[in-house]
Every structure is written in C-alpha cells, then in structure tokens.
Amino acid sequence: MVLVMTDTTREDIPEFGSEFREKLTDLFRWRRDVRRFRNDPLTDDVLDYLLQLASLAPSVGNSQPWRFVKVEDAFRRKSMRDIFEAANLDALNDYAGEHAKLYAQLKLDGLDQAPVQLAAFVDKETVLGRGLGRKTMPETLHYSVVAAINILWLAARAHGVGVGWVSIINPEQVIELLDVPKDWALVAYLCVGYPQEEHIDPELERAGWQERVDMKKFVFKR
Ligand SMILES: Cc1cc2nc3c(=O)[nH]c(=O)nc-3n(C[C@H](O)[C@H](O)[C@H](O)COP(=O)(O)O)c2cc1C
C-alpha cells in the first residue's frame, strides 16, 4: 500500500459524525505505550506518512521545531541499549524492597526488537515563527514537539503500528551519539514497529506499578 498525504490538500470541510467520534474514542483508549514488537519491518513509506501526519501538530508561533532522526546505524543502536541499561540500573537503585523487586521486572523499552528507532529533538534556535510566544515561555518549543509526538502515537495506532517512548536515557549521551546540531535538545526516544499484542490497559497498570486515576481528581475550579 502506498500512503500519500492527500488530506492536507483536500479543502472540502469534513463532517465528524457520531460514528467517527466513537471510533476516535476507541483510538484514544486503545493507544498504548508498546515495548514488545514483532520483527516485521516497518516500511519507510508508512513511517514517512506518520511523520507527515505528526507535522500537522500545533506549534508555538507555527515554529515547527520538531526534528526527527531515524537511528539506523547498528553501532549507534547498540550504544542506545548501553545508554538505557546504565540509566535503568541507576533508576533501579532509587527503589528499595518490594518496589525495587517490581521495578526490576518491568519491561521499560523495546530497543532490541523495534524495527525503527526514532529520536525526536527540539530545535531551540529555529527562526521559524520569529520567536512568537517563546519570549514568555521558551519551553513551549519543547511542548510543540510533544504535540507532534502525540499525533504520531495516535496515527501509528490507527495504522496498527505501536510506539514506545523511552526516557530512561541520559539525553546528553544521546545527543553526542547521534551527532546532532548543538542547538537541538532531546525530547523523546521512540521505538516504533508492529506490536506483539493489543491491550486496553497500560502495561504499568497490568504490572501493578501504577493504575490510572479518575480524571475528576485532577480537575479544579478557581
Ligand atoms: C514523556 C513520557 C516518557 C515515557 N518514558 C517511558 C519509558 O522510559 N519507559 C517506558 O516503558 N514507558 C515510558 N513511557 C510510557 C508510559 O509508561 C505510559 O504512557 C503510561 O504508563 C501509560 O500507558 P499507556 O501509554 O499504554 O496508556 C513514557 C511516556 C511519556 C509520555
């Protein structure tokens, strides 16, 4: 299947009916952070299509500060595993007793299996957007990259593709390893591929680490 980005050129205003909304809710509920991947490859056209969709994300001043690096080099991928292992061991040392035991059993990355590894950076000095909105809140550049990652995550799920976010890594080591411009900061390291299994509940909930909390507890009035 060849995926072509036709949606942005279509100008007829779409109608999002109740059937679509139900499906969209299913998409949100069934998106998962994936750590177990099948070994079938993810073709470049699928990945590039998902990245095109991600580029429809909102960004401060329309600055589009996302920079994605496809990490293909075998040495670099092996080094990413080493960077993860070191950070994960360090994280494990923060826990004791039952929590340490449970943490050690968690699967927190899919680095060995995922056919695609994608590093997402923010270009902190981009001239796009002419600084609009960034003077008061420079961190909005980072938020813009997260907005793009979220679209990628959901769009991937809609195509049967899984995404797993790996943050247990030293960002400076990743920047050096991937040899990116000095003005870029790491926002996310993503594993992408076809998932081995589908679940409606998050892995960390299934593992007894942290369950979802009723959203009503997080909404306030002033
Ligand atoms: C900013 C961010 C960083 C994350 N880092 C990791 C990580 O290093 N390892 C991991 O297994 N999951 C990571 N996750 C995934 C979360 O554990 C996951 O989103 C959460 O447990 C809820 O599960 P769900 O995404 O399947 O709904 C991260 C998610 C976010 C948004």
Short mmCIF file of N, CA and C and ligand atoms in Angstrom, two decimals, residues 31-33 35 107-109 153 165-168 202 204 212, ligand 1:
data_model
loop_
_atom_site.label_atom_id
_atom_site.label_comp_id
_atom_site.label_asym_id
_atom_site.label_seq_id
_atom_site.Cartn_x
_atom_site.Cartn_y
_atom_site.Cartn_z
N ARG A 31 -4.76 3.28 22.26
CA ARG A 31 -3.35 3.63 22.08
C ARG A 31 -2.58 3.12 23.29
N ARG A 32 -1.45 2.53 23.06
CA ARG A 32 -0.65 2.01 24.16
C ARG A 32 0.80 2.42 23.99
N ASP A 33 1.50 2.47 25.08
CA ASP A 33 2.94 2.55 25.00
C ASP A 33 3.43 1.11 24.79
N ARG A 35 6.12 -1.93 24.13
CA ARG A 35 7.54 -2.34 24.38
C ARG A 35 7.85 -3.68 23.78
N LYS A 107 9.12 -4.14 32.01
CA LYS A 107 9.75 -4.00 30.68
C LYS A 107 9.57 -2.56 30.27
N LEU A 108 10.65 -1.82 30.19
CA LEU A 108 10.55 -0.37 30.01
C LEU A 108 11.13 0.11 28.69
N ASP A 109 11.38 -0.80 27.77
CA ASP A 109 11.88 -0.38 26.45
C ASP A 109 11.66 -1.53 25.46
N TRP A 153 1.88 9.14 17.71
CA TRP A 153 1.49 7.99 18.55
C TRP A 153 0.10 7.50 18.18
N TRP A 165 7.77 5.03 24.14
CA TRP A 165 8.60 6.19 24.49
C TRP A 165 9.63 5.74 25.52
N VAL A 166 10.89 5.95 25.23
CA VAL A 166 11.96 5.58 26.16
C VAL A 166 12.60 6.86 26.70
N SER A 167 12.44 7.08 28.00
CA SER A 167 13.03 8.28 28.60
C SER A 167 14.09 7.96 29.65
N ILE A 168 14.33 6.65 29.84
CA ILE A 168 15.33 6.25 30.85
C ILE A 168 16.69 6.22 30.14
N PRO A 202 -2.88 0.01 30.31
CA PRO A 202 -1.45 0.28 30.22
C PRO A 202 -0.61 -0.82 30.86
N LEU A 204 1.98 -0.58 32.70
CA LEU A 204 2.35 -0.32 34.10
C LEU A 204 1.20 -0.61 35.05
N ARG A 212 -4.42 3.88 36.47
CA ARG A 212 -4.99 5.16 36.07
C ARG A 212 -5.88 5.68 37.20
C1 LIG B 1 7.16 11.62 28.49
C2 LIG B 1 6.99 10.13 28.57
C3 LIG B 1 8.08 9.33 28.89
C4 LIG B 1 7.93 7.94 28.98
N1 LIG B 1 9.02 7.16 29.23
C5 LIG B 1 8.89 5.80 29.27
C6 LIG B 1 10.00 4.94 29.48
O1 LIG B 1 11.15 5.35 29.59
N2 LIG B 1 9.79 3.61 29.51
C7 LIG B 1 8.53 3.09 29.39
O2 LIG B 1 8.39 1.87 29.43
N3 LIG B 1 7.45 3.88 29.17
C8 LIG B 1 7.62 5.20 29.11
N4 LIG B 1 6.52 6.00 28.87
C9 LIG B 1 5.21 5.37 28.68
C10 LIG B 1 4.37 5.42 29.95
O3 LIG B 1 4.84 4.48 30.88
C11 LIG B 1 2.94 5.13 29.55
O4 LIG B 1 2.49 6.12 28.69
C12 LIG B 1 1.99 5.05 30.75
O5 LIG B 1 2.38 4.02 31.60
C13 LIG B 1 0.54 4.85 30.31
O6 LIG B 1 0.46 3.73 29.46
P1 LIG B 1 -0.16 3.86 28.00
O7 LIG B 1 0.71 4.86 27.23
O8 LIG B 1 -0.08 2.50 27.41
O9 LIG B 1 -1.55 4.38 28.16
C14 LIG B 1 6.66 7.37 28.78
C15 LIG B 1 5.58 8.19 28.45
C16 LIG B 1 5.73 9.54 28.35
C17 LIG B 1 4.55 10.39 27.98
#
